[in-house]
């Protein structure tokens, strides 16, 4: 769990940093000129503008974690990786597919759910 958490952090942190860094300074200056304080600018301007990029980092991290969780079988962690490793070791393709297909479906489901979440939270940007 610790290793998967550490694996998930870099894409989220990098995308969060990029999302806030890429905000046009003139937008922040305009918000400040309208009388908003720093907390209001962060909550109402910067965070909503950076949210699509932050969610994209979460999407990447989720798919990486789902795919990498199968490696836990190498250290006795079990899971679907056990079927994959045993299928490879015994040249048993059906056994390998018992582990590989659910992992692929979980990765696709994760990607689709984050895409739906991103679409929901950024609907105001498309109008």
PDB file of C-alpha atoms in Angstrom:
ATOM      1  CA  UNK A   1       0.000   0.000   0.000  1.00  0.00           C
ATOM      2  CA  UNK A   2       2.802   2.390   0.849  1.00  0.00           C
ATOM      3  CA  UNK A   3       4.574   1.723  -2.445  1.00  0.00           C
ATOM      4  CA  UNK A   4       1.372   2.252  -4.439  1.00  0.00           C
ATOM      5  CA  UNK A   5       0.685   5.489  -2.562  1.00  0.00           C
ATOM      6  CA  UNK A   6       4.193   6.732  -3.318  1.00  0.00           C
ATOM      7  CA  UNK A   7       3.722   5.708  -6.967  1.00  0.00           C
ATOM      8  CA  UNK A   8       0.510   7.740  -7.189  1.00  0.00           C
ATOM      9  CA  UNK A   9       1.979  10.947  -5.770  1.00  0.00           C
ATOM     10  CA  UNK A  10       4.251  12.243  -8.584  1.00  0.00           C
ATOM     11  CA  UNK A  11       1.609  12.560 -11.345  1.00  0.00           C
ATOM     12  CA  UNK A  12      -0.820  14.245  -8.954  1.00  0.00           C
ATOM     13  CA  UNK A  13       1.777  16.658  -7.570  1.00  0.00           C
ATOM     14  CA  UNK A  14       3.224  17.510 -10.990  1.00  0.00           C
ATOM     15  CA  UNK A  15      -0.184  18.114 -12.548  1.00  0.00           C
ATOM     16  CA  UNK A  16      -1.328  20.190  -9.574  1.00  0.00           C
ATOM     17  CA  UNK A  17       1.774  22.355  -9.818  1.00  0.00           C
ATOM     18  CA  UNK A  18       1.361  22.693 -13.583  1.00  0.00           C
ATOM     19  CA  UNK A  19      -2.338  23.493 -13.273  1.00  0.00           C
ATOM     20  CA  UNK A  20      -1.731  26.393 -10.909  1.00  0.00           C
ATOM     21  CA  UNK A  21       1.382  27.617 -12.732  1.00  0.00           C
ATOM     22  CA  UNK A  22      -0.351  27.825 -16.117  1.00  0.00           C
ATOM     23  CA  UNK A  23      -3.099  30.171 -14.936  1.00  0.00           C
ATOM     24  CA  UNK A  24      -2.898  33.466 -16.766  1.00  0.00           C
ATOM     25  CA  UNK A  25      -1.632  36.167 -14.413  1.00  0.00           C
ATOM     26  CA  UNK A  26      -3.990  38.720 -15.934  1.00  0.00           C
ATOM     27  CA  UNK A  27      -6.959  36.685 -14.661  1.00  0.00           C
ATOM     28  CA  UNK A  28      -5.579  36.793 -11.128  1.00  0.00           C
ATOM     29  CA  UNK A  29      -4.819  40.488 -11.472  1.00  0.00           C
ATOM     30  CA  UNK A  30      -8.382  41.152 -12.652  1.00  0.00           C
ATOM     31  CA  UNK A  31      -9.801  39.221  -9.694  1.00  0.00           C
ATOM     32  CA  UNK A  32      -7.596  41.197  -7.341  1.00  0.00           C
ATOM     33  CA  UNK A  33      -8.710  44.423  -9.019  1.00  0.00           C
ATOM     34  CA  UNK A  34     -12.335  43.431  -8.397  1.00  0.00           C
ATOM     35  CA  UNK A  35     -11.589  43.343  -4.666  1.00  0.00           C
ATOM     36  CA  UNK A  36     -11.110  39.616  -4.072  1.00  0.00           C
ATOM     37  CA  UNK A  37      -8.684  38.600  -1.341  1.00  0.00           C
ATOM     38  CA  UNK A  38      -6.160  35.773  -1.752  1.00  0.00           C
ATOM     39  CA  UNK A  39      -8.460  33.077  -0.336  1.00  0.00           C
ATOM     40  CA  UNK A  40     -11.301  34.082  -2.660  1.00  0.00           C
ATOM     41  CA  UNK A  41      -8.970  34.127  -5.651  1.00  0.00           C
ATOM     42  CA  UNK A  42      -7.697  30.669  -4.775  1.00  0.00           C
ATOM     43  CA  UNK A  43     -11.172  29.210  -4.161  1.00  0.00           C
ATOM     44  CA  UNK A  44     -13.126  30.903  -6.956  1.00  0.00           C
ATOM     45  CA  UNK A  45     -10.533  31.476  -9.692  1.00  0.00           C
ATOM     46  CA  UNK A  46      -7.353  29.435  -9.404  1.00  0.00           C
ATOM     47  CA  UNK A  47      -8.732  26.116  -8.169  1.00  0.00           C
ATOM     48  CA  UNK A  48     -11.541  25.851 -10.761  1.00  0.00           C
ATOM     49  CA  UNK A  49      -9.123  26.711 -13.566  1.00  0.00           C
ATOM     50  CA  UNK A  50      -6.532  24.179 -12.383  1.00  0.00           C
ATOM     51  CA  UNK A  51      -9.069  21.416 -11.644  1.00  0.00           C
ATOM     52  CA  UNK A  52      -9.045  19.749 -15.097  1.00  0.00           C
ATOM     53  CA  UNK A  53      -5.265  19.330 -14.977  1.00  0.00           C
ATOM     54  CA  UNK A  54      -5.380  18.058 -11.378  1.00  0.00           C
ATOM     55  CA  UNK A  55      -8.001  15.463 -12.317  1.00  0.00           C
ATOM     56  CA  UNK A  56      -5.871  14.415 -15.296  1.00  0.00           C
ATOM     57  CA  UNK A  57      -3.035  13.691 -12.853  1.00  0.00           C
ATOM     58  CA  UNK A  58      -5.403  11.630 -10.723  1.00  0.00           C
ATOM     59  CA  UNK A  59      -6.490   9.697 -13.823  1.00  0.00           C
ATOM     60  CA  UNK A  60      -2.886   8.889 -14.661  1.00  0.00           C
ATOM     61  CA  UNK A  61      -2.105   7.899 -11.084  1.00  0.00           C
ATOM     62  CA  UNK A  62      -5.163   5.648 -10.820  1.00  0.00           C
ATOM     63  CA  UNK A  63      -4.298   3.697 -13.965  1.00  0.00           C
ATOM     64  CA  UNK A  64      -0.662   3.362 -12.838  1.00  0.00           C
ATOM     65  CA  UNK A  65      -1.717   2.047  -9.426  1.00  0.00           C
ATOM     66  CA  UNK A  66      -4.181  -0.481 -10.853  1.00  0.00           C
ATOM     67  CA  UNK A  67      -1.558  -1.812 -13.258  1.00  0.00           C
ATOM     68  CA  UNK A  68       1.243  -1.834 -10.686  1.00  0.00           C
ATOM     69  CA  UNK A  69      -0.813  -3.557  -7.989  1.00  0.00           C
ATOM     70  CA  UNK A  70      -0.333  -6.808  -9.882  1.00  0.00           C
ATOM     71  CA  UNK A  71       3.359  -6.657  -8.962  1.00  0.00           C
ATOM     72  CA  UNK A  72       2.429  -7.360  -5.336  1.00  0.00           C
ATOM     73  CA  UNK A  73       2.300 -11.045  -6.283  1.00  0.00           C
ATOM     74  CA  UNK A  74       6.100 -11.043  -6.600  1.00  0.00           C
ATOM     75  CA  UNK A  75       6.430 -10.360  -2.859  1.00  0.00           C
ATOM     76  CA  UNK A  76       3.597 -12.635  -1.787  1.00  0.00           C
ATOM     77  CA  UNK A  77       0.915  -9.955  -1.803  1.00  0.00           C
ATOM     78  CA  UNK A  78      -1.527 -12.052  -3.792  1.00  0.00           C
ATOM     79  CA  UNK A  79      -4.222 -10.531  -5.923  1.00  0.00           C
ATOM     80  CA  UNK A  80      -4.726 -10.811  -9.646  1.00  0.00           C
ATOM     81  CA  UNK A  81      -0.983 -10.695 -10.208  1.00  0.00           C
ATOM     82  CA  UNK A  82      -0.744 -14.231  -8.870  1.00  0.00           C
ATOM     83  CA  UNK A  83      -2.774 -15.526 -11.805  1.00  0.00           C
ATOM     84  CA  UNK A  84      -0.619 -13.578 -14.241  1.00  0.00           C
ATOM     85  CA  UNK A  85       2.667 -14.808 -12.771  1.00  0.00           C
ATOM     86  CA  UNK A  86       1.503 -18.409 -12.485  1.00  0.00           C
ATOM     87  CA  UNK A  87       0.126 -18.299 -16.027  1.00  0.00           C
ATOM     88  CA  UNK A  88       3.453 -17.015 -17.327  1.00  0.00           C
ATOM     89  CA  UNK A  89       5.435 -19.550 -15.314  1.00  0.00           C
ATOM     90  CA  UNK A  90       3.382 -22.536 -16.464  1.00  0.00           C
ATOM     91  CA  UNK A  91       2.825 -21.271 -20.022  1.00  0.00           C
ATOM     92  CA  UNK A  92      -0.884 -21.420 -19.252  1.00  0.00           C
ATOM     93  CA  UNK A  93      -2.483 -18.630 -21.294  1.00  0.00           C
ATOM     94  CA  UNK A  94      -6.032 -19.108 -19.927  1.00  0.00           C
ATOM     95  CA  UNK A  95      -4.724 -18.746 -16.358  1.00  0.00           C
ATOM     96  CA  UNK A  96      -2.777 -15.653 -17.363  1.00  0.00           C
ATOM     97  CA  UNK A  97      -5.908 -14.161 -18.902  1.00  0.00           C
ATOM     98  CA  UNK A  98      -7.873 -14.807 -15.695  1.00  0.00           C
ATOM     99  CA  UNK A  99      -5.620 -12.189 -14.088  1.00  0.00           C
ATOM    100  CA  UNK A 100      -4.868  -9.930 -17.043  1.00  0.00           C
ATOM    101  CA  UNK A 101      -8.416  -9.299 -18.274  1.00  0.00           C
ATOM    102  CA  UNK A 102      -9.802  -8.083 -14.926  1.00  0.00           C
ATOM    103  CA  UNK A 103      -6.753  -5.824 -14.455  1.00  0.00           C
ATOM    104  CA  UNK A 104      -7.277  -4.336 -17.903  1.00  0.00           C
ATOM    105  CA  UNK A 105     -10.989  -3.860 -17.211  1.00  0.00           C
ATOM    106  CA  UNK A 106     -10.235  -2.188 -13.861  1.00  0.00           C
ATOM    107  CA  UNK A 107      -7.776   0.178 -15.550  1.00  0.00           C
ATOM    108  CA  UNK A 108     -10.332   1.048 -18.240  1.00  0.00           C
ATOM    109  CA  UNK A 109     -13.076   1.499 -15.643  1.00  0.00           C
ATOM    110  CA  UNK A 110     -10.805   3.769 -13.625  1.00  0.00           C
ATOM    111  CA  UNK A 111     -10.007   5.850 -16.706  1.00  0.00           C
ATOM    112  CA  UNK A 112     -13.670   6.159 -17.706  1.00  0.00           C
ATOM    113  CA  UNK A 113     -14.791   7.081 -14.188  1.00  0.00           C
ATOM    114  CA  UNK A 114     -12.177   9.822 -13.894  1.00  0.00           C
ATOM    115  CA  UNK A 115     -13.078  11.091 -17.383  1.00  0.00           C
ATOM    116  CA  UNK A 116     -16.717  11.299 -16.298  1.00  0.00           C
ATOM    117  CA  UNK A 117     -15.715  13.075 -13.095  1.00  0.00           C
ATOM    118  CA  UNK A 118     -13.591  15.541 -15.051  1.00  0.00           C
ATOM    119  CA  UNK A 119     -16.450  16.202 -17.443  1.00  0.00           C
ATOM    120  CA  UNK A 120     -18.822  16.812 -14.523  1.00  0.00           C
ATOM    121  CA  UNK A 121     -16.532  19.219 -12.682  1.00  0.00           C
ATOM    122  CA  UNK A 122     -15.502  21.160 -15.782  1.00  0.00           C
ATOM    123  CA  UNK A 123     -18.884  21.491 -17.481  1.00  0.00           C
ATOM    124  CA  UNK A 124     -18.883  25.247 -16.872  1.00  0.00           C
ATOM    125  CA  UNK A 125     -15.641  25.627 -18.851  1.00  0.00           C
ATOM    126  CA  UNK A 126     -17.221  24.174 -22.008  1.00  0.00           C
ATOM    127  CA  UNK A 127     -20.304  26.417 -22.074  1.00  0.00           C
TER     128      UNK A 127
END
